[in-house]
Short mmCIF file of C-alpha atoms in Angstrom, two decimals:
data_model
loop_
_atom_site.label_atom_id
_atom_site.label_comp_id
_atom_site.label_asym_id
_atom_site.label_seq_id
_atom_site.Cartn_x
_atom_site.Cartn_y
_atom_site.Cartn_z
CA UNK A 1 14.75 -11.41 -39.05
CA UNK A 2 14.39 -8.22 -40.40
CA UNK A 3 12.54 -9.21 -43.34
CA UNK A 4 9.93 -11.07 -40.89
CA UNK A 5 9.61 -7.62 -38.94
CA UNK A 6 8.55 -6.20 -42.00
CA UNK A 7 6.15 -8.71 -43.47
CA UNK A 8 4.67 -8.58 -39.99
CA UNK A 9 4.10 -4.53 -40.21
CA UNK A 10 3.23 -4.71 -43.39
CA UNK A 11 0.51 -7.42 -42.47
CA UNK A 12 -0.92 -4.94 -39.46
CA UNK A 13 -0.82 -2.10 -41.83
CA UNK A 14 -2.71 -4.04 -44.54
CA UNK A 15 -5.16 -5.37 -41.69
CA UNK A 16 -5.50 -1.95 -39.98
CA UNK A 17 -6.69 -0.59 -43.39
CA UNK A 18 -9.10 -3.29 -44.23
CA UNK A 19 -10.91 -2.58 -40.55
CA UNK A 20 -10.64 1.57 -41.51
CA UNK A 21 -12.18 0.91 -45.18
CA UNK A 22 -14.69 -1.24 -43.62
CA UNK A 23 -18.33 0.37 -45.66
CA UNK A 24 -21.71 1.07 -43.51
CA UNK A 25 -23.44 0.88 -46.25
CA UNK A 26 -27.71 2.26 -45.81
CA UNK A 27 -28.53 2.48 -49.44
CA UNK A 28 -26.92 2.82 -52.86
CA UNK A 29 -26.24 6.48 -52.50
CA UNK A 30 -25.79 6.62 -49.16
CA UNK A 31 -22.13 4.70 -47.38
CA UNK A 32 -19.81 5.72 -44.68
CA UNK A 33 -16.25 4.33 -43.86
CA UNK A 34 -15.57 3.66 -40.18
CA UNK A 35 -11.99 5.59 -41.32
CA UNK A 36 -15.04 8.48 -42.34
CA UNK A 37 -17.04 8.25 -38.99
CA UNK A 38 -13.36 8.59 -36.93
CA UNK A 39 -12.69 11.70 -39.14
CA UNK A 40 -16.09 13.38 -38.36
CA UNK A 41 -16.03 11.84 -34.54
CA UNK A 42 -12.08 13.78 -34.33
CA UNK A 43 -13.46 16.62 -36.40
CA UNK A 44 -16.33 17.36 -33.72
CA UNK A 45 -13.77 17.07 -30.87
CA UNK A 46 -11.56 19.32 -32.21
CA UNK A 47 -14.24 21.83 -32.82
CA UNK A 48 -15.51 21.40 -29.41
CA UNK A 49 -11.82 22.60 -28.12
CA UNK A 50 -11.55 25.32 -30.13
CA UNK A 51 -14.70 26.67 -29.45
CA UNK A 52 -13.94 26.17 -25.48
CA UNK A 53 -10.50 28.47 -26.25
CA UNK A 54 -12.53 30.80 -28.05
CA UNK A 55 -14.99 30.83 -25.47
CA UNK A 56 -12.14 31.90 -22.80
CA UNK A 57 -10.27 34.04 -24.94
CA UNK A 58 -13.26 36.64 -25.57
CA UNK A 59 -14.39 36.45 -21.74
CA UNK A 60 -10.84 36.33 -19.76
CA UNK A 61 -11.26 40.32 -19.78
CA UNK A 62 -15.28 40.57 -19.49
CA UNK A 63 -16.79 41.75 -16.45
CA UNK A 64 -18.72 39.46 -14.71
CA UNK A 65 -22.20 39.84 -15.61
CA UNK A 66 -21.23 40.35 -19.40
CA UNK A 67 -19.45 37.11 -19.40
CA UNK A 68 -22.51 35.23 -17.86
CA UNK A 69 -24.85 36.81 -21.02
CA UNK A 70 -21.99 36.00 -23.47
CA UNK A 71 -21.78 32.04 -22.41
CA UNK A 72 -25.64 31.86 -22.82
CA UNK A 73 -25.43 33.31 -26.40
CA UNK A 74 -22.18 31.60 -27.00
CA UNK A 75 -23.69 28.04 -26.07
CA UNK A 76 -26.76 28.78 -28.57
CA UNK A 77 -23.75 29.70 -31.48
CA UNK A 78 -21.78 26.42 -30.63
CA UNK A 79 -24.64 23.84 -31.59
CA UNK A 80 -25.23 25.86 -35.05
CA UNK A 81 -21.40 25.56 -35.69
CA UNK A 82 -21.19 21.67 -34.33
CA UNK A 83 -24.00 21.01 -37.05
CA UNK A 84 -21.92 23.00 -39.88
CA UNK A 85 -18.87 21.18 -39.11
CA UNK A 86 -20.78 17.68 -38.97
CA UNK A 87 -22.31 18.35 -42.35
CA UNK A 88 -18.60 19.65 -43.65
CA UNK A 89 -16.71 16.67 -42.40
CA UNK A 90 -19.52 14.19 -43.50
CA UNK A 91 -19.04 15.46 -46.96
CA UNK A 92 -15.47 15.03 -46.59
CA UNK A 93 -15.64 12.01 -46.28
CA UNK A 94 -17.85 10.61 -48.94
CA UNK A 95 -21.27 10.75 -47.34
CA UNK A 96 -23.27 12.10 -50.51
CA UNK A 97 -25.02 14.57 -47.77
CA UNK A 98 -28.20 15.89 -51.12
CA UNK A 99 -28.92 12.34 -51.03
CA UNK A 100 -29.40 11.87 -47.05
CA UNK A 101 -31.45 15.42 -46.44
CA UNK A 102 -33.55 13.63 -49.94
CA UNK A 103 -34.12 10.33 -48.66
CA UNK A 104 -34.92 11.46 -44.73
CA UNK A 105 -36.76 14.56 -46.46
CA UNK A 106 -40.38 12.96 -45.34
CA UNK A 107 -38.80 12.61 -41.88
CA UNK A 108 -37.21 15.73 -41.69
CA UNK A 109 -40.42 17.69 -42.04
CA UNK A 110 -41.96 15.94 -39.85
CA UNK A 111 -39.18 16.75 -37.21
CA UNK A 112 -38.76 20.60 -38.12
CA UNK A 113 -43.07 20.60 -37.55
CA UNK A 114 -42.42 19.08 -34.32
CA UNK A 115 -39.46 21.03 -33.34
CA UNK A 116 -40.87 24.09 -34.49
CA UNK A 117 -41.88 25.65 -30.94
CA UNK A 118 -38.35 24.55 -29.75
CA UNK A 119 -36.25 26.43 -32.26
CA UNK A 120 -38.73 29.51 -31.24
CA UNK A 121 -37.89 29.27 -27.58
CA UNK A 122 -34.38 29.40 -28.65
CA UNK A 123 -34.69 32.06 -30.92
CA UNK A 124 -36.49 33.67 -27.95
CA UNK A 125 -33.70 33.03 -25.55
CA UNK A 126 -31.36 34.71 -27.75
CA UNK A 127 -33.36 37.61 -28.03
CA UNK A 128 -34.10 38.16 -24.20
CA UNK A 129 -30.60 38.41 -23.48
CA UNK A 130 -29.46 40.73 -26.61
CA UNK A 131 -32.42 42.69 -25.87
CA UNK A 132 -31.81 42.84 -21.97
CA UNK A 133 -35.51 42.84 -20.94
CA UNK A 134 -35.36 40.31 -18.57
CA UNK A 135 -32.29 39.48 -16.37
CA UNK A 136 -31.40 37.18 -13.87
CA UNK A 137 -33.25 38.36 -10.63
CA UNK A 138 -36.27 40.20 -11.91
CA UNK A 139 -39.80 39.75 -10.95
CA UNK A 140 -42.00 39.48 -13.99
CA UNK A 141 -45.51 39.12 -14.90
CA UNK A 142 -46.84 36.89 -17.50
CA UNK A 143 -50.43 35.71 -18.16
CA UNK A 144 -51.38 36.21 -15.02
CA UNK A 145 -48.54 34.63 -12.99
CA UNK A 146 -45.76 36.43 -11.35
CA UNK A 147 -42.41 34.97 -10.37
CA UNK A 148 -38.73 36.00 -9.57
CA UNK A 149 -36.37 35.00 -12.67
CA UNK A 150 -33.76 32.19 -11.29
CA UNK A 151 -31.81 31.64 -14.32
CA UNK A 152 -32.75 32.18 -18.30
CA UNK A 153 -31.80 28.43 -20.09
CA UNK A 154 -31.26 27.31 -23.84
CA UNK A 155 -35.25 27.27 -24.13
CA UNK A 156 -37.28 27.97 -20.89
CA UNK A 157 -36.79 30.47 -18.24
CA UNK A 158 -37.01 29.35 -14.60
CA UNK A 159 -38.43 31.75 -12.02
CA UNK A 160 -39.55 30.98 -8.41
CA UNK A 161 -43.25 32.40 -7.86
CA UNK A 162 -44.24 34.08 -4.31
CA UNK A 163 -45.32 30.69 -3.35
CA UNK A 164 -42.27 29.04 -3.42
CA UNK A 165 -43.02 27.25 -6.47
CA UNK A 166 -40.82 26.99 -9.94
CA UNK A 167 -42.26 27.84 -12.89
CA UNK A 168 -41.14 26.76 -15.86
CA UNK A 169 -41.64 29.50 -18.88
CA UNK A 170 -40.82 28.48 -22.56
CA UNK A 171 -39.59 31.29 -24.26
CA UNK A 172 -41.58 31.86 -26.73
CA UNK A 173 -44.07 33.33 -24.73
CA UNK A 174 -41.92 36.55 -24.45
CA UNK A 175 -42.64 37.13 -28.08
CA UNK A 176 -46.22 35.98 -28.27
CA UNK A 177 -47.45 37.79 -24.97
CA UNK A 178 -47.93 40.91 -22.80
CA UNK A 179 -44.52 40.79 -20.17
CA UNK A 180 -44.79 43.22 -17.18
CA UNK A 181 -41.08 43.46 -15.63
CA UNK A 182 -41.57 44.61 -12.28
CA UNK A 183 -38.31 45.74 -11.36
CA UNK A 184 -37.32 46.90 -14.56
CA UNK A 185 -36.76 50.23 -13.00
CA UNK A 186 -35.39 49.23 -10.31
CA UNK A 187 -36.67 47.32 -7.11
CA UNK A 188 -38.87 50.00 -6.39
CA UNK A 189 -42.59 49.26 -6.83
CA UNK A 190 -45.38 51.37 -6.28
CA UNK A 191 -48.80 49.17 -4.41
CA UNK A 192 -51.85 50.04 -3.52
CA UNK A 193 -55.20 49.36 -1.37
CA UNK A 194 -58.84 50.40 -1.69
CA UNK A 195 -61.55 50.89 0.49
CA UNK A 196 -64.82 52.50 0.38
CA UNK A 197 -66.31 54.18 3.09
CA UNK A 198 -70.43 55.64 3.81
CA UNK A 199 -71.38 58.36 2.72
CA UNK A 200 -71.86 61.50 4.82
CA UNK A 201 -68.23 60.06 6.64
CA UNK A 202 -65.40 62.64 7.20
CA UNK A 203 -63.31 62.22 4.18
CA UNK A 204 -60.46 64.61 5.85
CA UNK A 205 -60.45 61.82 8.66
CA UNK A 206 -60.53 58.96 6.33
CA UNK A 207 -57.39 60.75 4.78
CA UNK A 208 -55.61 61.11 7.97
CA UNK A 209 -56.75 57.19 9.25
CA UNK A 210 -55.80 55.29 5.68
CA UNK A 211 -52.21 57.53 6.22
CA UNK A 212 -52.13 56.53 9.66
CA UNK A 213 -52.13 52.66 9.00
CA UNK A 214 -49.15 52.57 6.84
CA UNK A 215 -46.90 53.93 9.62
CA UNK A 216 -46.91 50.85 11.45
CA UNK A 217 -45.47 48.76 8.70
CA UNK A 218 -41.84 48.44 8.37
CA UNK A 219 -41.67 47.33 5.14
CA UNK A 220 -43.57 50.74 3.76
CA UNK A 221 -41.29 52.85 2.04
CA UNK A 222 -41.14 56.65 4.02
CA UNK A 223 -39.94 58.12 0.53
CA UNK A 224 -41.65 58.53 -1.60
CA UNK A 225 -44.38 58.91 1.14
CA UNK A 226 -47.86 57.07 0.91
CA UNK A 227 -50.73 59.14 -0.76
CA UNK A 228 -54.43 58.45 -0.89
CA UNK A 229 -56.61 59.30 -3.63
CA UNK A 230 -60.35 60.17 -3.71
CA UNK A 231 -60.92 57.93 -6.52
CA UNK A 232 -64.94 58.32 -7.07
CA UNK A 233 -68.16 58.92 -5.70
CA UNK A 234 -69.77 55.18 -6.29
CA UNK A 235 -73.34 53.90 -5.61
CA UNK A 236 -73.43 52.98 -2.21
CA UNK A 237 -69.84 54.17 -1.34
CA UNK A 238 -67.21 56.73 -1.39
CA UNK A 239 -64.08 55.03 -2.72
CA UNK A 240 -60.59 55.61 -2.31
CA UNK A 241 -57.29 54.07 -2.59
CA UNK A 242 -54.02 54.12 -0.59
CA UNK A 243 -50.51 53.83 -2.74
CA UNK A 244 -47.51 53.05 -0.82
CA UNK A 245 -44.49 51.69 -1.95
CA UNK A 246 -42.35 49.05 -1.18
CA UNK A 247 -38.82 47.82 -2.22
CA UNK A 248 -39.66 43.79 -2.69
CA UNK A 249 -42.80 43.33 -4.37
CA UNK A 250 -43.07 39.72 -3.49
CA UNK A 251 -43.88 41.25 -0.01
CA UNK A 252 -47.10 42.62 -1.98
CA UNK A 253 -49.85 40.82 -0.92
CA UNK A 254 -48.45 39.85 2.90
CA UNK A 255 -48.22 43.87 3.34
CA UNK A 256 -51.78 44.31 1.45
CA UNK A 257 -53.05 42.17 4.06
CA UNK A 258 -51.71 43.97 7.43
CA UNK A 259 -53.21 47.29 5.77
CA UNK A 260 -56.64 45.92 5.73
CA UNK A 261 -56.29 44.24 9.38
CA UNK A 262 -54.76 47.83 10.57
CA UNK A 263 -57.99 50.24 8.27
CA UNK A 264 -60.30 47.84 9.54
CA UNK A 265 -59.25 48.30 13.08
CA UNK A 266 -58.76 51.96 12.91
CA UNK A 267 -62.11 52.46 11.43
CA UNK A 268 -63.47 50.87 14.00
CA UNK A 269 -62.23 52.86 17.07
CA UNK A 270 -63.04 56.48 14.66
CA UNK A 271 -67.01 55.21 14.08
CA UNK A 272 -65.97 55.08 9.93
CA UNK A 273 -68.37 52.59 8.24
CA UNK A 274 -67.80 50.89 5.42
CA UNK A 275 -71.17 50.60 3.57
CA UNK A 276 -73.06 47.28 2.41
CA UNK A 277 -74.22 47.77 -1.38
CA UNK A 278 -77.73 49.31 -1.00
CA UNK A 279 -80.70 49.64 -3.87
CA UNK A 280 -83.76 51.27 -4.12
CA UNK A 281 -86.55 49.67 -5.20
CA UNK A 282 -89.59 51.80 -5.69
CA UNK A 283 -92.77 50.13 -6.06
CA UNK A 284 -95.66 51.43 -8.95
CA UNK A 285 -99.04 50.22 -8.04
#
């Protein structure tokens, strides 16, 4: 009986080990064992565990908003060291890994020219939150659009603009273009409106009007109080500008908007014109 036990473990072992040796085999130089997949398949999980105690053990004592940055750099870090490890373990077992980068080396270049732009965003992800010019929260400008930052991802940065709408910014643009951060000092912004008014008009009583409209708005800032400037003396007009601030400038253009409703009206009832564009023409007979 006990010999039959044995010849029966011995046949499982034998048949267990013709299954792990079994060969993928894609060219002459290029094989894998399904015993070598299983090691690289184990060798990925076990990296993924580590890297999730690692991941805990550097943040258990971080303050919140540290620990957010560090998982966003962290995640970039973990796919670089889940492609060293694959590599590693491949050429543990067997896989001649020269001959795979030399026989895909046609495809690979045409993957790294169409990844290109992604590895940029992600290069540019890690650098906006090293760098700390944009954070979570902040209204930035870029070509031309404006939006509030939602969350900063592996390659794009989502931001919500005043219209309600999501835009979708790869990250690469930081490093290729202009970025105005808003609130980069703070939610403080300083806005402004222009007028021009006819010439020959009270400019003391302009002063005292434009200062006049901003009172009514709640959402005007009393310090630092509004000022207007006396920016030029223009062709058909004398110009100037009111500056107010405000503390949410996606309220910009709604509070823009009540100031001209609230100049025009105030003009109105002090006889202040503003002019039409006027030319001379003189006439040489």
């Amino acid at each position: 009986m006990q010999g039959k036990l044995e010849q029966v473990t011995d046949t499982i072992v034998e048949e267990a080990n013709s299954i792990l040796d079994y060969t993928f085999t894609f060219s002459k130089e290029i094989s894998i064992s399904l015993k070598g997949l299983l090691f690289v398949a184990v060798a990925l999980v076990v990296t993924a565990f580590v890297l999730k105690l690692l991941r805990r053990f550097i943040t258990r004592k971080m303050p919140e908003n540290d620990k957010v940055k560090f998982i966003s750099v962290f995640s970039y870090i973990r796919w670089v060291v889940f492609l060293v490890i694959f590599l590693i373990a491949m050429d543990a077992s067997g896989v001649n890994v020269t001959a795979v980068f030399a026989a895909s080396a046609v495809l690979l270049i045409g993957v790294g020219l169409a990844l290109q732009t992604l590895f940029q965003d992600i290069i540019s992800g890690i650098f906006i939150l090293v760098d700390q010019s944009v954070h979570v929260g902040d209204i930035i400008e870029l070509e031309g659009k404006v939006g509030r930052v939602l969350d900063i991802r592996l390659r794009t940065t989502r931001a919500v603009t005043i219209d309600n709408k999501v835009l979708v910014i790869p990250n690469h643009l930081y490093l290729t273009n202009i970025l105005f951060n808003w609130t980069e000092n703070g939610t403080e912004t300083r806005e402004s409106v222009t007028v021009g008014v006819a010439y020959g008009s009270d400019v003391e009583l302009v002063k005292q009007v434009l200062l006049a409209a901003t009172k009514k708005n709640d959402k005007i800032l009393k310090i630092p109080e509004p000022k207007v400037l006396f920016t030029d003396f223009a062709d058909s007009s004398l110009n100037f500008k009111l500056v107010f601030s405000l503390n949410d400038s996606f309220e910009t253009r709604f509070v823009q908007s009540d100031l001209r409703f609230e100049i025009d009206k105030k003009f109105k009832e002090n006889n202040i014109t503003i002019p039409f564009p006027q030319r001379d023409v003189h006439l040489i007979k």
